[in-house]
Coordinates of C-alpha atoms and ligand atoms in Angstrom, one line a residue:
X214 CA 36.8 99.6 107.3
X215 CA 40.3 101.0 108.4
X216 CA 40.7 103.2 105.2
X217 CA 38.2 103.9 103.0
X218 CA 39.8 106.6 100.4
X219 CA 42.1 106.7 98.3
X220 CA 44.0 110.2 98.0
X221 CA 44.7 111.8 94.2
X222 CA 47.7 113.9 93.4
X223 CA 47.0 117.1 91.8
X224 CA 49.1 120.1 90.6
X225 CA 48.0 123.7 91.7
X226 CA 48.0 125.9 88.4
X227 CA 49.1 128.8 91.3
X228 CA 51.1 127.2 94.0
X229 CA 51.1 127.6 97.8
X230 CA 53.8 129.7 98.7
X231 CA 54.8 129.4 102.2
X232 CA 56.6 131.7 104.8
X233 CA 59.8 131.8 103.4
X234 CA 58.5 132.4 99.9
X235 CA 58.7 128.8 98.6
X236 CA 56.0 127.9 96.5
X237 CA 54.4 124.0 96.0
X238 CA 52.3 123.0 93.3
X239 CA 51.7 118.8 94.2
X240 CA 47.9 118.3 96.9
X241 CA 47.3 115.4 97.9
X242 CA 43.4 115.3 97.6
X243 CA 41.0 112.6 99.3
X244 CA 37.3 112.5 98.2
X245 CA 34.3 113.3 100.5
X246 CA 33.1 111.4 102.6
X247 CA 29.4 111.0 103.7
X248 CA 30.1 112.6 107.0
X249 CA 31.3 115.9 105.0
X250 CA 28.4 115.7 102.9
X251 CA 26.5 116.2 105.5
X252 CA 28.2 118.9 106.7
X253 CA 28.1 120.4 103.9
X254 CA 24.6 120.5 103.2
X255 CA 23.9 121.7 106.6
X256 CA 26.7 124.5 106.8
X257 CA 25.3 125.4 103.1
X258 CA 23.8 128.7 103.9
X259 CA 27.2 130.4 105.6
X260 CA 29.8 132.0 104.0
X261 CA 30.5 129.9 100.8
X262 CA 33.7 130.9 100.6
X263 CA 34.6 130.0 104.1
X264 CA 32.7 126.2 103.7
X265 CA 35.5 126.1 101.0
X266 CA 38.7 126.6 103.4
X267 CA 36.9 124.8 105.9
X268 CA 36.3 121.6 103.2
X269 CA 39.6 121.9 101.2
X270 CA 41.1 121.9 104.8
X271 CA 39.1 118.4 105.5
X272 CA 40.3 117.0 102.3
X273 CA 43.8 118.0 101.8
X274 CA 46.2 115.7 103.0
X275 CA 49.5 116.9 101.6
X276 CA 50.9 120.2 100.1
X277 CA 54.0 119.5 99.2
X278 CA 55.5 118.2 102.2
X279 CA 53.5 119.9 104.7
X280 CA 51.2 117.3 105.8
X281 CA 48.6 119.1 108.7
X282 CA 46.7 121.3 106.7
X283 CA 44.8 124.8 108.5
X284 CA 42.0 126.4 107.5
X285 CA 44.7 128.9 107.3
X286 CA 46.6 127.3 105.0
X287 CA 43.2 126.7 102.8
X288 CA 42.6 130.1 103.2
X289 CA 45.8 131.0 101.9
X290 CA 45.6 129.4 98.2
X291 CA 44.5 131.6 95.1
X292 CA 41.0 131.9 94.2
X293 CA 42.4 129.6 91.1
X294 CA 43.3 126.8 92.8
X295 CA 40.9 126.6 95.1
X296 CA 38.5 126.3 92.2
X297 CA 40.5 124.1 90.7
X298 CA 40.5 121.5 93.9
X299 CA 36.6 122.1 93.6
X300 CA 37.1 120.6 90.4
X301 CA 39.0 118.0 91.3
X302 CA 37.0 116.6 94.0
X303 CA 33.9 117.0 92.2
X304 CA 35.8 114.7 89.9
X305 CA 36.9 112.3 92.8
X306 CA 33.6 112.4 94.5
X307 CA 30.7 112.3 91.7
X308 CA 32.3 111.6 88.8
X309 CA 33.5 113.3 86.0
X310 CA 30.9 114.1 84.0
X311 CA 28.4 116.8 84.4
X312 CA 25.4 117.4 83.8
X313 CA 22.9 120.3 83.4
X314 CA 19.9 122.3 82.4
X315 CA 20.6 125.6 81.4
X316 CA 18.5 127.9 79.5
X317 CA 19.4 129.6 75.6
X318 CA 20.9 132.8 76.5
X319 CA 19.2 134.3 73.6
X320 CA 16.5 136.9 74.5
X321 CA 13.9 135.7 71.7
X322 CA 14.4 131.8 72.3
X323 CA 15.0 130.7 76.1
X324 CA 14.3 127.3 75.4
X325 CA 16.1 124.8 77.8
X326 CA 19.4 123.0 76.4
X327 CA 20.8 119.9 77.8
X328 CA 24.6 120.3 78.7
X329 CA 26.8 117.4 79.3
X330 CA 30.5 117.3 79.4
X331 CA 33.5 116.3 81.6
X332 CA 35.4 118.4 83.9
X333 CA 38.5 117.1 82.1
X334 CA 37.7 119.5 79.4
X335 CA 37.7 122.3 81.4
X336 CA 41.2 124.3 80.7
X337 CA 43.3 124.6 83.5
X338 CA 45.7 127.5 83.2
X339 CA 48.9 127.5 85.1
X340 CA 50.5 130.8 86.1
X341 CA 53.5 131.3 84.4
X342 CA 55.0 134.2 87.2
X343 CA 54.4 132.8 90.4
X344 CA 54.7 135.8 93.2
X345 CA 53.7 135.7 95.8
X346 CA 54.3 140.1 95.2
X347 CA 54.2 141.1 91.4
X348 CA 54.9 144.9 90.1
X349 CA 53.6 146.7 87.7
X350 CA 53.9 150.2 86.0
X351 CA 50.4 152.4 86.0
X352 CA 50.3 154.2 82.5
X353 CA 50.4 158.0 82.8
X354 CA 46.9 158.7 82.5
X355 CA 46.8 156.8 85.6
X356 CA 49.0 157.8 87.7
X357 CA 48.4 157.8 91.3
X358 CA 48.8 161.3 92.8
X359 CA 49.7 161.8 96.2
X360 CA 48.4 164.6 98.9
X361 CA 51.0 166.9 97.6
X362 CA 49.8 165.9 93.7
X363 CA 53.3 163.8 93.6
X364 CA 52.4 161.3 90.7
X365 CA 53.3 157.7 91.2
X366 CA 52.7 154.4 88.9
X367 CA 54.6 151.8 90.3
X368 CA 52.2 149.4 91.7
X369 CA 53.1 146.0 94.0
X370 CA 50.4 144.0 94.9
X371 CA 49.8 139.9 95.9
X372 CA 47.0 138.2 94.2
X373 CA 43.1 137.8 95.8
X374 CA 43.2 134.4 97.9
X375 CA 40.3 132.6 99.8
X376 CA 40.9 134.5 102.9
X377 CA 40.2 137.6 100.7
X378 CA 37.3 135.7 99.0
X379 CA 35.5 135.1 102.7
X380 CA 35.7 138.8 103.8
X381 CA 35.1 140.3 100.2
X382 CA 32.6 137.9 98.6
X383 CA 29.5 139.1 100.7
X384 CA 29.6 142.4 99.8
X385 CA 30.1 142.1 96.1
X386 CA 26.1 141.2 96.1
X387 CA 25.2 144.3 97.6
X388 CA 27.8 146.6 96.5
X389 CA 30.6 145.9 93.7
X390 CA 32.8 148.9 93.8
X391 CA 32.8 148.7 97.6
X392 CA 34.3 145.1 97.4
X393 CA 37.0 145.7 94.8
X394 CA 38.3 148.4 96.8
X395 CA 38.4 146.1 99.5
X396 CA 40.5 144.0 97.9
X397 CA 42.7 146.8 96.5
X398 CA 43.2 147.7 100.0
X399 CA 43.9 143.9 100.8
X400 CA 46.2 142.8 97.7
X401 CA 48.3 146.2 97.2
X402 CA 51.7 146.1 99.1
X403 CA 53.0 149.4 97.8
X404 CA 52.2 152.4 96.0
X405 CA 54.8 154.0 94.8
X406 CA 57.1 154.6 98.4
X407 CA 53.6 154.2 99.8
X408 CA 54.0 150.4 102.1
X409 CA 50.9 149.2 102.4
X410 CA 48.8 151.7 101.4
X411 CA 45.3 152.3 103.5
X412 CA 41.6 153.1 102.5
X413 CA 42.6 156.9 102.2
X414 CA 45.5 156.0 99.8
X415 CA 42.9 153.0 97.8
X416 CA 40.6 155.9 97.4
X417 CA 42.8 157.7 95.3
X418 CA 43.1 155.2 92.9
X419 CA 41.2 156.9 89.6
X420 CA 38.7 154.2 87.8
X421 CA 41.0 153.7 84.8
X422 CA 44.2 152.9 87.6
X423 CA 41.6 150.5 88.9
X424 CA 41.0 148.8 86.0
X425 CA 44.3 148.6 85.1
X426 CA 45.4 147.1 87.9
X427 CA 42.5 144.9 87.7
X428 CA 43.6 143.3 83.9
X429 CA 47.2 142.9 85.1
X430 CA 46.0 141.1 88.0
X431 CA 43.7 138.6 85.6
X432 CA 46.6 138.6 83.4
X433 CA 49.2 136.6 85.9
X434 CA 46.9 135.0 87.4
X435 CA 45.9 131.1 86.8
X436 CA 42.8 130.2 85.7
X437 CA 39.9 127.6 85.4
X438 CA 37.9 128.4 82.0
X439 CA 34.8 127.7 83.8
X440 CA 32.8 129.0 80.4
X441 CA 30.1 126.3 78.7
X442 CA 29.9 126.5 75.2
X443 CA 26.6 124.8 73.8
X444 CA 24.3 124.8 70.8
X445 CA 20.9 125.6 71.0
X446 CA 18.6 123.0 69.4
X447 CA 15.6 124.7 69.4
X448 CA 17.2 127.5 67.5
X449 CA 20.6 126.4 66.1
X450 CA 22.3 129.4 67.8
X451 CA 25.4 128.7 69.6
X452 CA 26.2 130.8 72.7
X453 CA 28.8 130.5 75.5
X454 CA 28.1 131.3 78.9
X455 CA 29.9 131.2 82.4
X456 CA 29.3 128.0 84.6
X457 CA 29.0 128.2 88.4
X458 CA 31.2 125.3 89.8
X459 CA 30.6 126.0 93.0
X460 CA 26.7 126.9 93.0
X461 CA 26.4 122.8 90.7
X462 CA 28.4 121.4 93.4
X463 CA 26.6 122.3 96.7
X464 CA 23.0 121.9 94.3
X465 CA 24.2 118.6 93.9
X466 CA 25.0 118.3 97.4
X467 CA 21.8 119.4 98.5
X468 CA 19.5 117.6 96.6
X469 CA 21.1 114.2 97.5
X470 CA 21.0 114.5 101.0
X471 CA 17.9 112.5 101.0
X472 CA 19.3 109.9 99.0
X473 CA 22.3 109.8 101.4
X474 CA 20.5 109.4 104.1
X475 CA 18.6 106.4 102.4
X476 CA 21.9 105.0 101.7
X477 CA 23.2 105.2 105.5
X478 CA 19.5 103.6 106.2
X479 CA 20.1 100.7 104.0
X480 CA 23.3 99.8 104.6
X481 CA 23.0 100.0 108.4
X482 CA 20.2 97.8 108.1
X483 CA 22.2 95.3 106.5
X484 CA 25.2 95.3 107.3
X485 CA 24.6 96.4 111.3
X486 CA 27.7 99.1 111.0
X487 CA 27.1 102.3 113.0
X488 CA 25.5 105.4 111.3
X489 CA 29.1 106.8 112.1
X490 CA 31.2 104.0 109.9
X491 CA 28.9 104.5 107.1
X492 CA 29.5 108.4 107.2
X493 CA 33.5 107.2 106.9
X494 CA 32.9 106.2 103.5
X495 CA 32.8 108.1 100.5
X496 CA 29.9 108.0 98.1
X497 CA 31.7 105.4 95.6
X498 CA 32.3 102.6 98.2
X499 CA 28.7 102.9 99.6
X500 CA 27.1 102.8 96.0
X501 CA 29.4 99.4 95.9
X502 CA 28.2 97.9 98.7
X503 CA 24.6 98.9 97.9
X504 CA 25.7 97.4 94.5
X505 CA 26.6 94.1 96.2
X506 CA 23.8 93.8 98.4
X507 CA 21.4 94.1 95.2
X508 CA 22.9 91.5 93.5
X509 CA 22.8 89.4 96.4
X510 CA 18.9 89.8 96.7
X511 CA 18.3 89.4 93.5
X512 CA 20.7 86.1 93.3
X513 CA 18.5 84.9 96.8
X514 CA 15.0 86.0 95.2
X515 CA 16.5 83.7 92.2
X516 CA 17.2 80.9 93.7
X517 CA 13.6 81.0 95.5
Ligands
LIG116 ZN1 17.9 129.0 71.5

């Protein structure tokens, strides 16, 4: 049981751009294994975001040709493609397809609608501009004055990355417009002749400067079109509403544990490897084995 994965390629609708400005789009990408299910499940109720850097970092092999991947480095992708290698080794791990139970949106019906589909229909939007520092003009309405009333509108900011995800991401819950001045403070390199402008400076952003600094950030960004669209049976509307990747993923997670544990209990039993070999493996290759040693029972019951 020497290797037991086999790694994917995949293309980063962002890129990772690395110190000297170079960006890579090409991950190589190896499944779970039962050992990070596990810890998964059991890190599940920290920092989501940070499980994410500390998984992608696990799975990650290759980014272009760097091949020891960091947390750091994990931390360092766009919120994109970070979703997107969710994707990807939801894909690798469980299978393509997905399915769910979500409720009709619509207030008068609420009736529960089956949804099945395969995350190869999800869109995938590459970034056409790839940074890592983009500019923009504020229009004059929104002009950023500063403490001498000196307008200003050119803006230079990065885009939000995981790093920014695992220090923002638990205050968005309690408090929104505390969080995406947060990351205003984070993503802005310049105002104006302002270099990395502080909280005082951030505060001075009026709501319509925020927003439009918001919708050009969305607008270069990539993006995973993590939206279901579905038809209610029950009352022949349709409806489309957002689909949390994340939140399905470590669900699923969670609620096989047991059956993992089964699994490691089964094969151990049979085949005498070590609780720790049998974590090595991803899910695929134990379901095969489990898959053999049916068969063989069945074949032995048979011939009974
Ligand atoms: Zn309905």
């Amino acid at each position: 049981m020497s290797e037991n994965r086999q790694p994917v390629i995949c293309l980063l609708p962002g890129g990772y751009v690395d110190d000297d400005g170079e960006t890579y789009n090409e991950v190589e990408l190896y499944p779970l294994t039962g050992q990070e299910e596990e810890f998964l499940v059991y890190k599940n109720n920290t920092n989501t975001a940070s499980l994410i850097s500390s998984i992608l970092s696990r799975c990650i092999s290759r980014i272009g040709p760097m091949k020891i991947i960091t947390e750091d480095m994990t931390r360092r992708l766009l919120v994109a493609d970070r979703q997107y290698l969710i994707l990807k080794l939801r894909e690798i791990t469980f299978g393509d397809r997905i399915q769910a139970v979500i409720r009709c949106p619509w207030p008068d019906c609420g009736q529960k609608v089956d949804v099945d589909f395969s995350t190869h229909d999800i869109p995938v939007i590459n970034s056409d501009e790839k940074g890592p520092v983009y500019s923009m003009k504020l229009s004059e309405e929104a002009a950023w004055n500063d403490s001498q009333g000196k307008p200003y509108r050119n803006i230079r900011f990065r885009l939000p990355n995981g790093g920014d995800q695992e220090i923002v991401s638990p205050i968005v819950i309690h408090n929104e417009a505390k969080a995406l001045s947060m990351l205003l403070e984070r993503c802005i390199q310049a105002i104006g002749p302002v270099a990395t402008p502080g909280k005082k400076e951030i505060n001075r952003f009026s709501p319509r400067a925020r927003m439009e600094i918001e919708k050009k950030m969305q607008s270069v960004a990539p993006k995973i079109e993590l939206t279901m669209e579905a038809n209610c049976p029950e009352c022949a509307r349709g409806f489309a509403i957002p689909f949390d990747l994340q939140e399905f993923f470590f669900g699923e997670l969670e609620s096989s544990r047991e059956l993992l544990h089964r699994e490691i209990h089964y094969l151990a039993y049979n085949y005498h490897w070590s609780e720790r070999e049998i974590l090595a493996m991803p899910r695929e290759k134990r379901r095969k084995y489990i898959e053999i040693l049916a068969d063989e029972i069945e074949r032995m019951n048979d011939a009974i």
